Amino acid sequence: MEYQELNLPSRTIMTPGPVEADPRVLRALSTPIIGQFDPQFLNLMDETSDLLRYVFQTSNHRAFPVDGTSRSGLEAVLTSIIEPGDKVLVPVFGRFGYLLTEMVDRAGGQTHMMEAEWGQVYDPQDVIAEIKKINPKVVAVVHGETSTGRMQPLEEIGAFCRENDILFVVDAVATLAGVEFNTDEWNVDAVITGTQKCLAVPTGMAPLTYNDRIEEILLARKKIERGLSYDAVNDKKIQSNYFDLSQIQDYWSPDRLNHHTESTTMLYALREGLRVIKEEGIKSRIDRHTKHGKALSLGLKAMGVELFGEEENKLPVVTIVKVPEGISEQAVRQTMLNQFGIEIAGAFGPLKGKVWRIGSMGYSSRKNNILRVLSALESTLTYFGAKVNKGDAVQATLEYYAEADNPVIYKV
Ligand SMILES: Cc1ncc(COP(=O)(O)O)c(C=O)c1O
């Protein structure tokens, strides 16, 4: 058998992740390797922490990536702060909320789960009422649920947790750098993101930040150094070596105490992705995501398909479309991929087979991608016999862009 050199088709990726990486990031990925303790590389680590503080909107001392996909960061935080028996409240409103409950459980915590119907989010006052009832050590919640396309308001919950000395941990995997997220202002103690969504970098790192309230717990659970031997007598010890944030933070400190071997290549990519964000400006980037998310929704409505969930709590970077009666969810996705080279996503759990999930994240959040996905979906639905308003989606979206891009010229 002969194995050919990689030669893949180019794709337009309109899923909730992974999305297209910024071309500058792809170029950075081909930079030659240097050693993890090379002073040039140490400098790149410091710059990455600085850039992360900017994107997370925080003055936290600790801001670095964990190597692994987004869940590695989630697991690192939860495993490092949860001790056996600790009460953790998780308000679940989709698949990734359940992931948090699984991690809490594996860390030995006592999960108190709230469950909302898929498509709903929580009134913050309901979460606060539950916190009062349970009195947990930690509240862990997803900000943007990619499984349902919904976004949970965080500010009131954060303020209540801080006033009552409860730790507030947030999964901002789908939202950071695409939707407003203010770590410090919203009193979030630890926040974790992923690289493959609004950061426009390939999957493989989980940037996170946390404050002194979290660090205090890490230090109390820290492995006691006795040369290189492992101290088995610390009964508060963090269960995992790979996800032990007390050790990872030492690696990311000026001491550079070796924990793992950093992926220099992924760090080049993350740093470049963050540099692109800094150049674009976090506010402009969020405005761009908002604009293209609106364009997509507006085009879909003009096409005559139905959107899932209420507008009020919509996650701006993920739009969920109901599959019309009599149409095969899978056949439409396959046709879009095979005939148009455009990828959209199916769904999980109760929504499986019933909806498509269309992302507009990171480098994929741009006008030509939105117009392409709308025209390909319309043609594919027409091909399979669905009733759609032919031509309306792209026309309505072009008009929207004409006004949004040139408000003055358009009005003259
Ligand atoms: C909201 C949310 N949290 C967590 C994850 C897990 O991310 P990963 O697959 O990078 O581990 C995802 C992935 O899609 C997600 O959308």
Short mmCIF file of C-alpha atoms and ligand atoms in Angstrom, two decimals:
data_model
loop_
_atom_site.label_atom_id
_atom_site.label_comp_id
_atom_site.label_asym_id
_atom_site.label_seq_id
_atom_site.Cartn_x
_atom_site.Cartn_y
_atom_site.Cartn_z
CA MET A 1 0.00 0.00 0.00
CA GLU A 2 1.26 3.42 -0.89
CA TYR A 3 0.60 6.33 1.42
CA GLN A 4 0.29 9.59 -0.49
CA GLU A 5 1.57 12.92 0.66
CA LEU A 6 -1.21 14.95 2.32
CA ASN A 7 -3.40 16.56 -0.30
CA LEU A 8 -6.70 17.60 1.23
CA PRO A 9 -9.50 19.63 -0.33
CA SER A 10 -9.96 23.16 0.96
CA ARG A 11 -13.04 23.56 3.14
CA THR A 12 -15.24 26.35 4.36
CA ILE A 13 -15.78 25.43 8.00
CA MET A 14 -18.98 26.77 9.54
CA THR A 15 -19.27 24.49 12.56
CA PRO A 16 -19.05 25.45 16.24
CA GLY A 17 -15.42 24.33 16.12
CA PRO A 18 -12.86 23.51 14.99
CA VAL A 19 -13.05 26.42 12.55
CA GLU A 20 -10.61 27.74 9.96
CA ALA A 21 -7.31 28.87 11.45
CA ASP A 22 -6.09 32.36 10.63
CA PRO A 23 -3.51 32.12 7.78
CA ARG A 24 -0.99 33.95 9.97
CA VAL A 25 -1.40 31.22 12.58
CA LEU A 26 -0.82 28.52 9.96
CA ARG A 27 2.40 30.28 8.92
CA ALA A 28 3.52 30.49 12.55
CA LEU A 29 2.99 26.73 12.87
CA SER A 30 5.74 26.07 10.34
CA THR A 31 8.36 28.00 12.34
CA PRO A 32 11.31 25.73 13.23
CA ILE A 33 11.39 24.21 16.72
CA ILE A 34 13.52 25.78 19.41
CA GLY A 35 14.14 24.30 22.85
CA GLN A 36 11.65 24.83 25.65
CA PHE A 37 14.28 26.54 27.81
CA ASP A 38 15.82 28.62 25.01
CA PRO A 39 15.70 32.24 26.25
CA GLN A 40 13.95 33.20 23.00
CA PHE A 41 11.21 30.72 23.80
CA LEU A 42 10.92 31.84 27.42
CA ASN A 43 10.29 35.30 26.08
CA LEU A 44 7.50 33.97 23.86
CA MET A 45 5.91 32.35 26.93
CA ASP A 46 5.90 35.68 28.77
CA GLU A 47 4.43 37.47 25.78
CA THR A 48 1.72 34.82 25.49
CA SER A 49 0.73 35.32 29.14
CA ASP A 50 0.54 39.09 28.56
CA LEU A 51 -1.60 38.66 25.47
CA LEU A 52 -3.87 36.21 27.29
CA ARG A 53 -4.43 38.74 30.07
CA TYR A 54 -5.58 41.19 27.41
CA VAL A 55 -7.99 38.73 25.77
CA PHE A 56 -9.36 37.50 29.12
CA GLN A 57 -9.69 41.14 30.28
CA THR A 58 -7.94 40.42 33.55
CA SER A 59 -5.11 41.62 35.71
CA ASN A 60 -4.62 38.08 37.10
CA HIS A 61 -1.01 37.09 37.59
CA ARG A 62 -1.75 33.58 36.25
CA ALA A 63 -2.66 33.28 32.57
CA PHE A 64 -1.25 30.42 30.50
CA PRO A 65 -2.36 27.47 28.36
CA VAL A 66 -2.62 23.85 29.43
CA ASP A 67 -1.48 21.49 26.65
CA GLY A 68 -4.44 19.48 25.39
CA THR A 69 -7.88 20.33 24.05
CA SER A 70 -10.21 22.70 25.88
CA ARG A 71 -11.33 20.02 28.29
CA SER A 72 -7.76 19.66 29.54
CA GLY A 73 -8.01 23.20 30.94
CA LEU A 74 -11.44 22.50 32.43
CA GLU A 75 -10.15 19.32 34.04
CA ALA A 76 -6.98 21.00 35.29
CA VAL A 77 -8.96 23.69 37.11
CA LEU A 78 -11.62 21.37 38.53
CA THR A 79 -9.19 18.61 39.55
CA SER A 80 -6.84 21.11 41.15
CA ILE A 81 -9.43 22.88 43.30
CA ILE A 82 -11.94 20.16 44.17
CA GLU A 83 -11.13 17.98 47.16
CA PRO A 84 -13.10 14.84 47.98
CA GLY A 85 -16.54 15.73 49.28
CA ASP A 86 -16.50 19.39 48.15
CA LYS A 87 -19.90 20.60 47.06
CA VAL A 88 -20.04 21.94 43.51
CA LEU A 89 -23.14 23.46 41.92
CA VAL A 90 -23.38 22.99 38.14
CA PRO A 91 -26.31 24.64 36.36
CA VAL A 92 -26.51 22.47 33.22
CA PHE A 93 -28.23 23.67 30.02
CA GLY A 94 -26.63 21.41 27.39
CA ARG A 95 -23.99 18.82 26.66
CA PHE A 96 -20.98 20.71 27.99
CA GLY A 97 -22.62 21.34 31.35
CA TYR A 98 -22.82 17.57 31.73
CA LEU A 99 -19.11 17.40 30.94
CA LEU A 100 -18.46 19.67 33.94
CA THR A 101 -20.52 17.40 36.21
CA GLU A 102 -18.51 14.39 35.05
CA MET A 103 -15.24 16.15 35.84
CA VAL A 104 -16.45 17.23 39.27
CA ASP A 105 -17.53 13.68 39.99
CA ARG A 106 -14.20 12.19 38.86
CA ALA A 107 -12.38 14.71 41.06
CA GLY A 108 -14.30 13.33 44.04
CA GLY A 109 -16.60 16.34 44.42
CA GLN A 110 -20.25 16.20 45.34
CA THR A 111 -22.12 17.43 42.26
CA HIS A 112 -25.33 19.36 42.73
CA MET A 113 -26.80 19.63 39.28
CA MET A 114 -29.51 21.97 38.03
CA GLU A 115 -30.99 20.89 34.69
CA ALA A 116 -32.70 23.18 32.20
CA GLU A 117 -34.55 22.06 29.09
CA TRP A 118 -32.26 22.25 26.03
CA GLY A 119 -32.74 25.67 24.47
CA GLN A 120 -33.21 27.46 27.81
CA VAL A 121 -30.78 29.26 30.11
CA TYR A 122 -31.19 30.23 33.77
CA ASP A 123 -32.60 33.34 35.34
CA PRO A 124 -29.54 34.25 37.47
CA GLN A 125 -31.83 34.64 40.48
CA ASP A 126 -32.79 30.96 40.21
CA VAL A 127 -29.11 29.97 40.31
CA ILE A 128 -28.57 32.29 43.28
CA ALA A 129 -31.53 30.70 45.10
CA GLU A 130 -29.96 27.26 44.53
CA ILE A 131 -26.57 28.50 45.76
CA LYS A 132 -28.24 29.70 48.97
CA LYS A 133 -29.81 26.28 49.42
CA ILE A 134 -26.68 24.22 48.73
CA ASN A 135 -23.88 26.54 49.93
CA PRO A 136 -21.30 25.03 47.54
CA LYS A 137 -17.55 25.62 47.55
CA VAL A 138 -17.62 26.11 43.76
CA VAL A 139 -20.16 27.10 41.10
CA ALA A 140 -19.11 25.86 37.66
CA VAL A 141 -21.01 26.89 34.55
CA VAL A 142 -20.71 27.05 30.77
CA HIS A 143 -20.96 30.55 29.28
CA GLY A 144 -21.79 29.65 25.66
CA GLU A 145 -23.37 26.20 25.10
CA THR A 146 -22.46 25.12 21.58
CA SER A 147 -24.85 22.15 21.85
CA THR A 148 -27.92 24.42 22.14
CA GLY A 149 -26.61 27.78 20.85
CA ARG A 150 -27.50 29.53 24.10
CA MET A 151 -25.56 31.90 26.37
CA GLN A 152 -25.89 32.13 30.16
CA PRO A 153 -25.75 35.64 31.73
CA LEU A 154 -22.98 35.53 34.34
CA GLU A 155 -22.62 38.89 36.05
CA GLU A 156 -25.20 38.55 38.82
CA ILE A 157 -24.08 35.02 39.66
CA GLY A 158 -20.44 36.16 39.80
CA ALA A 159 -21.24 39.08 42.11
CA PHE A 160 -23.22 36.83 44.47
CA CYS A 161 -20.46 34.20 44.57
CA ARG A 162 -17.82 36.80 45.38
CA GLU A 163 -19.90 38.37 48.17
CA ASN A 164 -20.40 34.93 49.68
CA ASP A 165 -16.87 33.63 49.23
CA ILE A 166 -17.83 30.93 46.73
CA LEU A 167 -15.53 30.15 43.79
CA PHE A 168 -16.93 30.86 40.34
CA VAL A 169 -15.48 28.79 37.47
CA VAL A 170 -16.56 29.41 33.88
CA ASP A 171 -16.18 27.46 30.63
CA ALA A 172 -15.69 30.22 28.02
CA VAL A 173 -14.48 27.74 25.41
CA ALA A 174 -16.95 28.95 22.79
CA THR A 175 -17.16 32.60 23.72
CA LEU A 176 -13.77 34.12 24.48
CA ALA A 177 -12.67 36.54 21.75
CA GLY A 178 -16.02 36.27 19.95
CA VAL A 179 -18.42 37.47 22.63
CA GLU A 180 -17.91 39.96 25.45
CA PHE A 181 -16.18 38.32 28.42
CA ASN A 182 -14.85 40.36 31.35
CA THR A 183 -13.11 38.06 33.79
CA ASP A 184 -12.39 40.61 36.52
CA GLU A 185 -15.48 42.76 36.17
CA TRP A 186 -17.73 39.69 36.33
CA ASN A 187 -15.94 38.23 39.38
CA VAL A 188 -14.92 35.02 37.63
CA ASP A 189 -12.26 33.22 39.68
CA ALA A 190 -11.12 30.81 36.96
CA VAL A 191 -11.95 30.82 33.26
CA ILE A 192 -10.96 28.36 30.60
CA THR A 193 -11.12 28.61 26.82
CA GLY A 194 -10.13 26.60 23.74
CA THR A 195 -8.01 27.54 20.77
CA GLN A 196 -10.08 26.10 17.91
CA LYS A 197 -13.06 28.42 18.06
CA CYS A 198 -13.09 32.22 18.30
CA LEU A 199 -9.27 32.31 18.73
CA ALA A 200 -8.88 30.92 15.17
CA VAL A 201 -6.01 28.58 16.11
CA PRO A 202 -6.00 24.77 15.67
CA THR A 203 -7.19 22.62 18.55
CA GLY A 204 -4.57 21.53 21.09
CA MET A 205 -4.28 24.08 23.89
CA ALA A 206 -6.57 25.30 26.65
CA PRO A 207 -5.70 28.85 27.69
CA LEU A 208 -6.90 29.75 31.17
CA THR A 209 -6.55 32.34 33.89
CA TYR A 210 -7.26 32.32 37.62
CA ASN A 211 -6.86 34.64 40.58
CA ASP A 212 -5.31 34.49 44.05
CA ARG A 213 -8.41 32.87 45.57
CA ILE A 214 -7.78 29.83 43.38
CA GLU A 215 -4.02 29.96 43.86
CA GLU A 216 -4.42 29.80 47.63
CA ILE A 217 -6.07 26.38 47.25
CA LEU A 218 -3.35 25.18 44.87
CA LEU A 219 -0.61 26.15 47.28
CA ALA A 220 -2.30 24.31 50.15
CA ARG A 221 -2.44 21.17 48.00
CA LYS A 222 1.00 21.51 46.46
CA LYS A 223 3.35 18.58 46.23
CA ILE A 224 6.02 19.05 48.88
CA GLU A 225 9.40 19.10 47.17
CA ARG A 226 11.83 16.47 48.43
CA GLY A 227 14.34 16.36 45.64
CA LEU A 228 12.52 14.67 42.81
CA SER A 229 10.65 12.13 44.90
CA TYR A 230 6.90 12.24 45.17
CA ASP A 231 5.44 13.12 48.53
CA ALA A 232 2.70 10.62 49.24
CA VAL A 233 1.89 11.99 52.68
CA ASN A 234 0.17 15.18 51.58
CA ASP A 235 -3.42 13.99 51.96
CA LYS A 236 -4.76 17.06 50.20
CA LYS A 237 -2.74 16.19 47.10
CA ILE A 238 -4.10 16.91 43.64
CA GLN A 239 -5.03 13.54 42.08
CA SER A 240 -3.54 14.19 38.65
CA ASN A 241 0.06 14.92 37.77
CA TYR A 242 -0.62 16.18 34.23
CA PHE A 243 -3.40 18.51 35.39
CA ASP A 244 -1.75 19.70 38.63
CA LEU A 245 -1.98 23.48 38.24
CA SER A 246 0.34 24.02 41.22
CA GLN A 247 3.11 22.43 39.15
CA ILE A 248 2.07 23.90 35.81
CA GLN A 249 2.08 27.41 37.27
CA ASP A 250 5.65 26.86 38.47
CA TYR A 251 6.60 25.91 34.93
CA TRP A 252 4.99 29.16 33.75
CA SER A 253 6.80 31.20 36.46
CA PRO A 254 10.26 32.81 36.14
CA ASP A 255 11.66 29.66 37.86
CA ARG A 256 10.53 27.54 34.87
CA LEU A 257 10.38 24.42 37.02
CA ASN A 258 10.05 21.58 34.56
CA HIS A 259 6.67 19.90 34.57
CA HIS A 260 5.97 18.83 30.98
CA THR A 261 7.65 19.49 27.65
CA GLU A 262 5.93 22.52 26.21
CA SER A 263 4.65 22.27 22.64
CA THR A 264 6.74 25.05 21.19
CA THR A 265 4.92 24.78 17.87
CA MET A 266 1.45 25.17 19.40
CA LEU A 267 2.71 28.07 21.44
CA TYR A 268 3.88 29.85 18.28
CA ALA A 269 0.37 29.33 16.91
CA LEU A 270 -1.43 30.52 20.05
CA ARG A 271 0.80 33.57 20.37
CA GLU A 272 0.18 34.53 16.73
CA GLY A 273 -3.58 34.02 17.14
CA LEU A 274 -3.53 36.31 20.19
CA ARG A 275 -1.41 38.88 18.35
CA VAL A 276 -4.03 38.97 15.59
CA ILE A 277 -6.71 39.59 18.24
CA LYS A 278 -4.70 42.39 19.84
CA GLU A 279 -4.21 44.04 16.44
CA GLU A 280 -7.88 43.73 15.57
CA GLY A 281 -8.80 44.97 19.06
CA ILE A 282 -11.01 42.87 21.32
CA LYS A 283 -14.02 45.17 20.91
CA SER A 284 -13.79 45.26 17.10
CA ARG A 285 -13.40 41.52 17.05
CA ILE A 286 -16.53 41.04 19.15
CA ASP A 287 -18.40 43.54 16.91
CA ARG A 288 -17.29 41.55 13.87
CA HIS A 289 -18.61 38.31 15.38
CA THR A 290 -21.88 40.03 16.30
CA LYS A 291 -22.30 41.42 12.79
CA HIS A 292 -21.73 38.12 10.99
CA GLY A 293 -23.86 36.20 13.50
CA LYS A 294 -26.72 38.66 12.83
CA ALA A 295 -26.21 38.39 9.06
CA LEU A 296 -26.48 34.62 9.26
CA SER A 297 -29.68 34.65 11.35
CA LEU A 298 -31.24 37.28 9.13
CA GLY A 299 -30.37 35.34 5.96
CA LEU A 300 -31.78 32.10 7.38
CA LYS A 301 -35.02 33.79 8.38
CA ALA A 302 -35.32 35.31 4.88
CA MET A 303 -34.79 31.79 3.47
CA GLY A 304 -37.85 30.69 5.44
CA VAL A 305 -36.25 28.11 7.73
CA GLU A 306 -36.95 28.13 11.45
CA LEU A 307 -34.31 28.94 14.06
CA PHE A 308 -34.14 27.01 17.33
CA GLY A 309 -34.38 28.76 20.71
CA GLU A 310 -35.26 32.22 21.90
CA GLU A 311 -33.52 35.25 20.41
CA GLU A 312 -32.94 36.74 23.87
CA ASN A 313 -30.43 34.15 25.06
CA LYS A 314 -28.88 33.32 21.66
CA LEU A 315 -25.16 32.62 21.55
CA PRO A 316 -24.09 35.10 18.82
CA VAL A 317 -21.49 32.76 17.33
CA VAL A 318 -23.67 29.63 16.97
CA THR A 319 -26.98 29.58 15.09
CA ILE A 320 -29.24 26.55 15.31
CA VAL A 321 -31.56 25.74 12.42
CA LYS A 322 -34.48 23.31 12.64
CA VAL A 323 -34.47 20.60 9.98
CA PRO A 324 -37.62 21.07 7.85
CA GLU A 325 -40.24 18.26 7.86
CA GLY A 326 -39.34 15.34 5.63
CA ILE A 327 -35.71 16.38 5.09
CA SER A 328 -32.77 14.19 6.13
CA GLU A 329 -30.45 16.11 8.48
CA GLN A 330 -27.48 13.98 7.48
CA ALA A 331 -28.08 14.05 3.71
CA VAL A 332 -28.10 17.86 3.71
CA ARG A 333 -24.85 18.02 5.66
CA GLN A 334 -23.19 15.45 3.40
CA THR A 335 -24.29 17.25 0.25
CA MET A 336 -23.04 20.57 1.53
CA LEU A 337 -19.68 19.01 2.31
CA ASN A 338 -19.28 16.87 -0.81
CA GLN A 339 -20.73 19.26 -3.39
CA PHE A 340 -19.89 22.68 -1.93
CA GLY A 341 -16.96 21.92 0.38
CA ILE A 342 -18.84 23.54 3.26
CA GLU A 343 -19.04 21.93 6.68
CA ILE A 344 -21.88 22.57 9.11
CA ALA A 345 -22.57 20.46 12.21
CA GLY A 346 -25.26 18.07 13.41
CA ALA A 347 -26.31 17.93 17.05
CA PHE A 348 -26.22 15.84 20.24
CA GLY A 349 -28.72 14.35 22.68
CA PRO A 350 -32.31 15.53 22.37
CA LEU A 351 -31.50 17.70 19.34
CA LYS A 352 -29.76 14.96 17.33
CA GLY A 353 -31.20 14.68 13.81
CA LYS A 354 -33.54 17.63 14.45
CA VAL A 355 -31.26 20.65 13.93
CA TRP A 356 -28.10 21.86 12.23
CA ARG A 357 -25.61 23.93 14.17
CA ILE A 358 -23.88 26.65 12.15
CA GLY A 359 -20.90 28.42 13.67
CA SER A 360 -19.56 31.87 12.77
CA MET A 361 -16.38 31.88 14.83
CA GLY A 362 -12.85 33.23 14.54
CA TYR A 363 -11.42 33.38 11.03
CA SER A 364 -14.58 31.66 9.71
CA SER A 365 -16.65 34.65 10.87
CA ARG A 366 -16.48 36.66 7.64
CA LYS A 367 -18.78 37.87 4.92
CA ASN A 368 -17.88 35.48 2.11
CA ASN A 369 -18.31 32.46 4.40
CA ILE A 370 -21.74 33.66 5.56
CA LEU A 371 -22.91 34.22 1.97
CA ARG A 372 -21.48 30.86 0.90
CA VAL A 373 -23.15 28.87 3.65
CA LEU A 374 -26.50 30.56 3.01
CA SER A 375 -26.44 29.94 -0.73
CA ALA A 376 -25.26 26.34 -0.35
CA LEU A 377 -27.91 25.55 2.28
CA GLU A 378 -30.63 27.09 0.14
CA SER A 379 -29.56 25.14 -2.95
CA THR A 380 -29.24 21.90 -1.01
CA LEU A 381 -32.64 22.26 0.65
CA THR A 382 -34.17 23.04 -2.76
CA TYR A 383 -32.45 19.96 -4.21
CA PHE A 384 -34.04 17.75 -1.54
CA GLY A 385 -37.48 19.27 -2.14
CA ALA A 386 -37.82 21.59 0.87
CA LYS A 387 -39.85 24.77 0.39
CA VAL A 388 -37.59 27.81 0.76
CA ASN A 389 -37.83 31.41 -0.43
CA LYS A 390 -35.41 31.06 -3.32
CA GLY A 391 -32.88 33.87 -3.61
CA ASP A 392 -34.11 35.83 -0.61
CA ALA A 393 -31.45 34.80 1.90
CA VAL A 394 -28.46 36.10 -0.02
CA GLN A 395 -30.27 39.26 -1.16
CA ALA A 396 -31.39 40.14 2.38
CA THR A 397 -27.90 39.47 3.69
CA LEU A 398 -26.21 41.54 0.98
CA GLU A 399 -28.49 44.44 1.86
CA TYR A 400 -27.73 44.01 5.55
CA TYR A 401 -23.99 44.08 4.83
CA ALA A 402 -24.31 47.11 2.57
CA GLU A 403 -25.81 49.03 5.47
CA ALA A 404 -23.64 47.56 8.22
CA ASP A 405 -20.39 48.09 6.31
CA ASN A 406 -21.16 51.55 4.90
CA PRO A 407 -23.81 53.14 7.09
CA VAL A 408 -23.19 56.65 5.75
CA ILE A 409 -22.96 55.85 2.04
CA TYR A 410 -25.94 53.54 2.27
CA LYS A 411 -28.22 56.17 3.77
CA VAL A 412 -27.27 58.94 1.29
C1 LIG B 1 -18.72 24.90 25.38
C2 LIG B 1 -17.71 23.83 25.20
N1 LIG B 1 -17.02 23.39 26.26
C3 LIG B 1 -16.09 22.42 26.17
C4 LIG B 1 -15.81 21.82 24.96
C5 LIG B 1 -14.78 20.72 24.90
O1 LIG B 1 -13.75 21.13 24.07
P1 LIG B 1 -12.61 20.16 23.50
O2 LIG B 1 -13.29 19.29 22.51
O3 LIG B 1 -11.67 21.14 22.86
O4 LIG B 1 -12.01 19.43 24.63
C6 LIG B 1 -16.49 22.24 23.81
C7 LIG B 1 -16.22 21.63 22.51
O5 LIG B 1 -16.87 21.78 21.53
C8 LIG B 1 -17.46 23.27 23.93
O6 LIG B 1 -18.15 23.71 22.88
#
